[in-house]
Tab-separated table of C-alpha atoms in Angstrom:
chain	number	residue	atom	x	y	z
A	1170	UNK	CA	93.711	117.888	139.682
A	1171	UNK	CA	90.277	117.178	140.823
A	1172	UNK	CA	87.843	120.670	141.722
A	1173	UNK	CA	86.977	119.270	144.546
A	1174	UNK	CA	91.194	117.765	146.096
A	1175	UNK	CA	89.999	116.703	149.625
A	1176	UNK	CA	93.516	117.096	150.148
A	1177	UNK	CA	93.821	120.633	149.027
A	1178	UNK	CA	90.988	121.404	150.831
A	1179	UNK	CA	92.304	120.092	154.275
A	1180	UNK	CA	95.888	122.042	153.551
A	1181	UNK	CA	93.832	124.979	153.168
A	1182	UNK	CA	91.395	124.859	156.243
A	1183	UNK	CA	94.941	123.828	158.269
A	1184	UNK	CA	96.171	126.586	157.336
A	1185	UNK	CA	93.310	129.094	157.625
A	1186	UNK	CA	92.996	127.726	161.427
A	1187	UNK	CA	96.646	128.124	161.908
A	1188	UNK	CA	96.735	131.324	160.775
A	1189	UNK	CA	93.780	132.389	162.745
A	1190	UNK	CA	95.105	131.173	166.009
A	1191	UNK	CA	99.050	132.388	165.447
A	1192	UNK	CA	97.980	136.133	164.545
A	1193	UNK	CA	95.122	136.005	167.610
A	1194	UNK	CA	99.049	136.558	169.840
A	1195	UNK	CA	100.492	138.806	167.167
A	1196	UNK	CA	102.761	135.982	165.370
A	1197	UNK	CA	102.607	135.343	161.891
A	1198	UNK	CA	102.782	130.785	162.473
A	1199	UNK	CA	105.244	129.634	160.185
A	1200	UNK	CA	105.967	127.086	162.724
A	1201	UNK	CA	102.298	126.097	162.302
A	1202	UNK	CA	102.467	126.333	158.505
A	1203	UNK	CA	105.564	124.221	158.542
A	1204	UNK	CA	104.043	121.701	160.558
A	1205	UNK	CA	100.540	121.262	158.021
A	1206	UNK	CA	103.094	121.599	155.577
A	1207	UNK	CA	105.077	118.513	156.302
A	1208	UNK	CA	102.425	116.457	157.288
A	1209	UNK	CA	101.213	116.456	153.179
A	1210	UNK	CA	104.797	115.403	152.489
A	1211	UNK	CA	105.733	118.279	150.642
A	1212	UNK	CA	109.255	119.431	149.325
A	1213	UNK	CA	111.271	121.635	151.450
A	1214	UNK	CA	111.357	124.199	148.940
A	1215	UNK	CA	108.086	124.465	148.770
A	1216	UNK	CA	107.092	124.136	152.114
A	1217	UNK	CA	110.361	126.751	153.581
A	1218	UNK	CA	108.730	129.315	150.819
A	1219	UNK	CA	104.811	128.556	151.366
A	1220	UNK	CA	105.538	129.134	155.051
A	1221	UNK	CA	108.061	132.332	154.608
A	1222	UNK	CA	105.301	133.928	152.376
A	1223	UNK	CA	102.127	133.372	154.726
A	1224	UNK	CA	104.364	134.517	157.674
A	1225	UNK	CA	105.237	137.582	156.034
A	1226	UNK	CA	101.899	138.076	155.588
A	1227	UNK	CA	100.157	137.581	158.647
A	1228	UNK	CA	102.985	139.217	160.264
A	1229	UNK	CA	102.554	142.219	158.436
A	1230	UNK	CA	98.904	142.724	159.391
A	1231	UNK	CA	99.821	141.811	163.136
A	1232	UNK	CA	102.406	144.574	163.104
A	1233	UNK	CA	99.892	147.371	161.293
A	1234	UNK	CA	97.367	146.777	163.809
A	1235	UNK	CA	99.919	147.175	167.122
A	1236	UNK	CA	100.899	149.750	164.890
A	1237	UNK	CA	97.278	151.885	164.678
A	1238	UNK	CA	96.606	150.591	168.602
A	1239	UNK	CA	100.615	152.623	169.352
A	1240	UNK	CA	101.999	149.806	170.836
A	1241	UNK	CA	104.582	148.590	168.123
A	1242	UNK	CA	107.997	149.211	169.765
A	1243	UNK	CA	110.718	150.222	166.908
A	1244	UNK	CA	113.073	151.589	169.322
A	1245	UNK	CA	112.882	147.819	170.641
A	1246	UNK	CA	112.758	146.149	167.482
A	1247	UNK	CA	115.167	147.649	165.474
A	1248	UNK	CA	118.517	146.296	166.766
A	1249	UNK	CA	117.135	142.598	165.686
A	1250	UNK	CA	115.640	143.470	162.942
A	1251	UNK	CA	119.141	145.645	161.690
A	1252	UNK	CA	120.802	141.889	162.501
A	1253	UNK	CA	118.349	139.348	161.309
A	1254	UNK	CA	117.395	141.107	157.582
A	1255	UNK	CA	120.803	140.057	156.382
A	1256	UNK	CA	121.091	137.157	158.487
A	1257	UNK	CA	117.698	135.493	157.349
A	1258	UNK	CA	118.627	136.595	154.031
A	1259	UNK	CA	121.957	134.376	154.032
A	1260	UNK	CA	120.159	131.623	155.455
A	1261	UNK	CA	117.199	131.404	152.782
A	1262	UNK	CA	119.917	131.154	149.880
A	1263	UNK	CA	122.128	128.628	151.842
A	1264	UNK	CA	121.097	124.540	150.510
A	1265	UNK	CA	120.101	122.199	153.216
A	1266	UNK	CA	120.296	118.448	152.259
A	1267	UNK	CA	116.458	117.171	152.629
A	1268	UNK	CA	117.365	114.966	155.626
A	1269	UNK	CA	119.622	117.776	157.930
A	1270	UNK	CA	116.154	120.391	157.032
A	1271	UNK	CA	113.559	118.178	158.593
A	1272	UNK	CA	115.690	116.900	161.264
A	1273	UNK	CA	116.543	121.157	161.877
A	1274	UNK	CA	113.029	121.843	161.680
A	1275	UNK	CA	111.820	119.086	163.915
A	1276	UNK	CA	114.133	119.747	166.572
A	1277	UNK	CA	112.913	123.745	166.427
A	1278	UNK	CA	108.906	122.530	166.479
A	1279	UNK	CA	109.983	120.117	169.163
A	1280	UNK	CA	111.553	123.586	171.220
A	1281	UNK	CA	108.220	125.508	170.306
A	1282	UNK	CA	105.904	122.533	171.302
A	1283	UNK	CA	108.404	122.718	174.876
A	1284	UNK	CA	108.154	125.976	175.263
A	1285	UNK	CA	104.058	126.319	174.711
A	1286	UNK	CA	103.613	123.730	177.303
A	1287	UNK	CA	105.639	125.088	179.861
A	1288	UNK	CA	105.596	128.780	178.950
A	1289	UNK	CA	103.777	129.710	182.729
A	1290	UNK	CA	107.103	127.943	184.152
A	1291	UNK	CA	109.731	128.879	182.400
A	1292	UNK	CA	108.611	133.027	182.237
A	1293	UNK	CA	108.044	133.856	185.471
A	1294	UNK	CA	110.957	136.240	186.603
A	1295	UNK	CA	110.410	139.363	186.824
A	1296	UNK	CA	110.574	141.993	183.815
A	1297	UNK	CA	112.866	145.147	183.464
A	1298	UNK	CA	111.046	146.816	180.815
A	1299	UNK	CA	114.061	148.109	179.408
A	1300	UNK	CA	115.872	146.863	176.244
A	1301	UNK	CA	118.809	144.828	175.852
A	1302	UNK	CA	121.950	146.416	174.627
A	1303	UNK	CA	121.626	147.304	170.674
A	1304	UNK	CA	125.225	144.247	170.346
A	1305	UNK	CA	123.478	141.856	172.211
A	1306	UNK	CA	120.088	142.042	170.103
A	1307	UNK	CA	121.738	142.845	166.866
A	1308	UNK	CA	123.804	139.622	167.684
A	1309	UNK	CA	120.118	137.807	168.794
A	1310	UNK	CA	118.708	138.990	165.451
A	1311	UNK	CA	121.637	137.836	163.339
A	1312	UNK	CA	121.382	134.296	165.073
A	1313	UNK	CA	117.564	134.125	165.159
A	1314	UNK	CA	117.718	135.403	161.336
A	1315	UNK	CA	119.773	132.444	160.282
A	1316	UNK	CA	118.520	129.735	161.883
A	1317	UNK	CA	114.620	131.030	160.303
A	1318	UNK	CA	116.090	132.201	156.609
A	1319	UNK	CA	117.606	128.622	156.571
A	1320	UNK	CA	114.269	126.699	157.905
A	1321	UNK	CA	111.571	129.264	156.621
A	1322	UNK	CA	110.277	129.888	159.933
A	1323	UNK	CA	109.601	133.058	161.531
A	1324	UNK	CA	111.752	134.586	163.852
A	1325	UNK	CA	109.222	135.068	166.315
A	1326	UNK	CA	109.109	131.451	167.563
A	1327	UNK	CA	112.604	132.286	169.052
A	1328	UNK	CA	112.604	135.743	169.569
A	1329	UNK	CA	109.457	136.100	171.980
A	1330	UNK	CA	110.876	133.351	174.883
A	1331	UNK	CA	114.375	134.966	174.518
A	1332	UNK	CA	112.627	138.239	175.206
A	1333	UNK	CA	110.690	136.950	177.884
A	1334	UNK	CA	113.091	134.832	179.401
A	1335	UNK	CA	115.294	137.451	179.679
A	1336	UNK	CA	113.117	139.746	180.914
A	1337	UNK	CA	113.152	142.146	178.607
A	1338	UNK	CA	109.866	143.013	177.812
A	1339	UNK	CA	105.943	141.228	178.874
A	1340	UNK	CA	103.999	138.722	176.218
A	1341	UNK	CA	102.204	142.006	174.971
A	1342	UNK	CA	105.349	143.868	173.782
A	1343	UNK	CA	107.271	140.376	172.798
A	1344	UNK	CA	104.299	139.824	170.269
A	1345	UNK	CA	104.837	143.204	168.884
A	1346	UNK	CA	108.362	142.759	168.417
């Protein structure tokens, strides 16, 4: 390897830019990662871990600063957390053939892309501020858990328009969560 990989250097700037942006609305971008990832042709392996890891981590500093501002909701966040942990868990051991993970993880960036461009559409009802029932989000959690243990992705890209679109909670509270 060269000092100077042009390559390298692009992955990292792409990913220093997607980082920036994702954790500017409290997410930590795995979607985003996933995304730079695949477009160097890397394995899934590497790129479901690369992206778990960076998620994790600019997750984590999302949630310790809504945690110093007192906005990080545990009461909310705990019955999906308490049913993705074990979910996501499950899912990151399970083996996806190469083919069925990038047409999975396509089909999920395809939702997100969806879902960014018509976000002011589809979130417009009004919000009850109040939580779901703890079986309905552990059972949300355990679902969302899977489906981002198996693909690497954070949970957050289907959590937040679940809890919008239900009307569970506003943009600032989802991003907590």
């Amino acid at each position: 390897m060269e000092i100077f990989d042009v390559q390298l250097i692009l992955l990292l700037c792409a990913i220093c830019v997607v980082a920036f942006f994702y954790s500017s609305v409290g997410h930590g971008g795995a979607s985003g990662y996933l995304a730079v990832l695949s477009l160097f042709a890397l394995t899934p392996a590497v790129m479901s871990s690369t992206a778990l890891v960076l998620n994790v981590l600019v997750a984590g500093i999302s949630c310790v600063m809504f945690a110093r501002a007192r906005i990080f909701p545990f009461r909310f966040t705990l019955p999906f957390l308490a049913g993705s942990l074990p979910a996501s868990f499950i899912g990151g051991v399970m083996t996806v053939p190469n083919k069925a993970y990038f047409l999975l993880l396509g089909a999920a960036l395809i939702v997100a892309a969806i879902r960014l461009s018509f976000s002011s559409i589809l979130f417009q009802g009004p919000v009850k501020d109040e939580p779901p029932p703890f079986a309905l989000a552990f059972i949300a959690g355990a679902v969302i858990g899977l489906a981002s243990g198996v693909l690497g992705i954070g949970g957050g890209i289907f959590l937040s328009p679940l809890i919008l679109f239900a009307g569970w909670s506003d943009a600032k509270t989802s991003a907590a969560v």
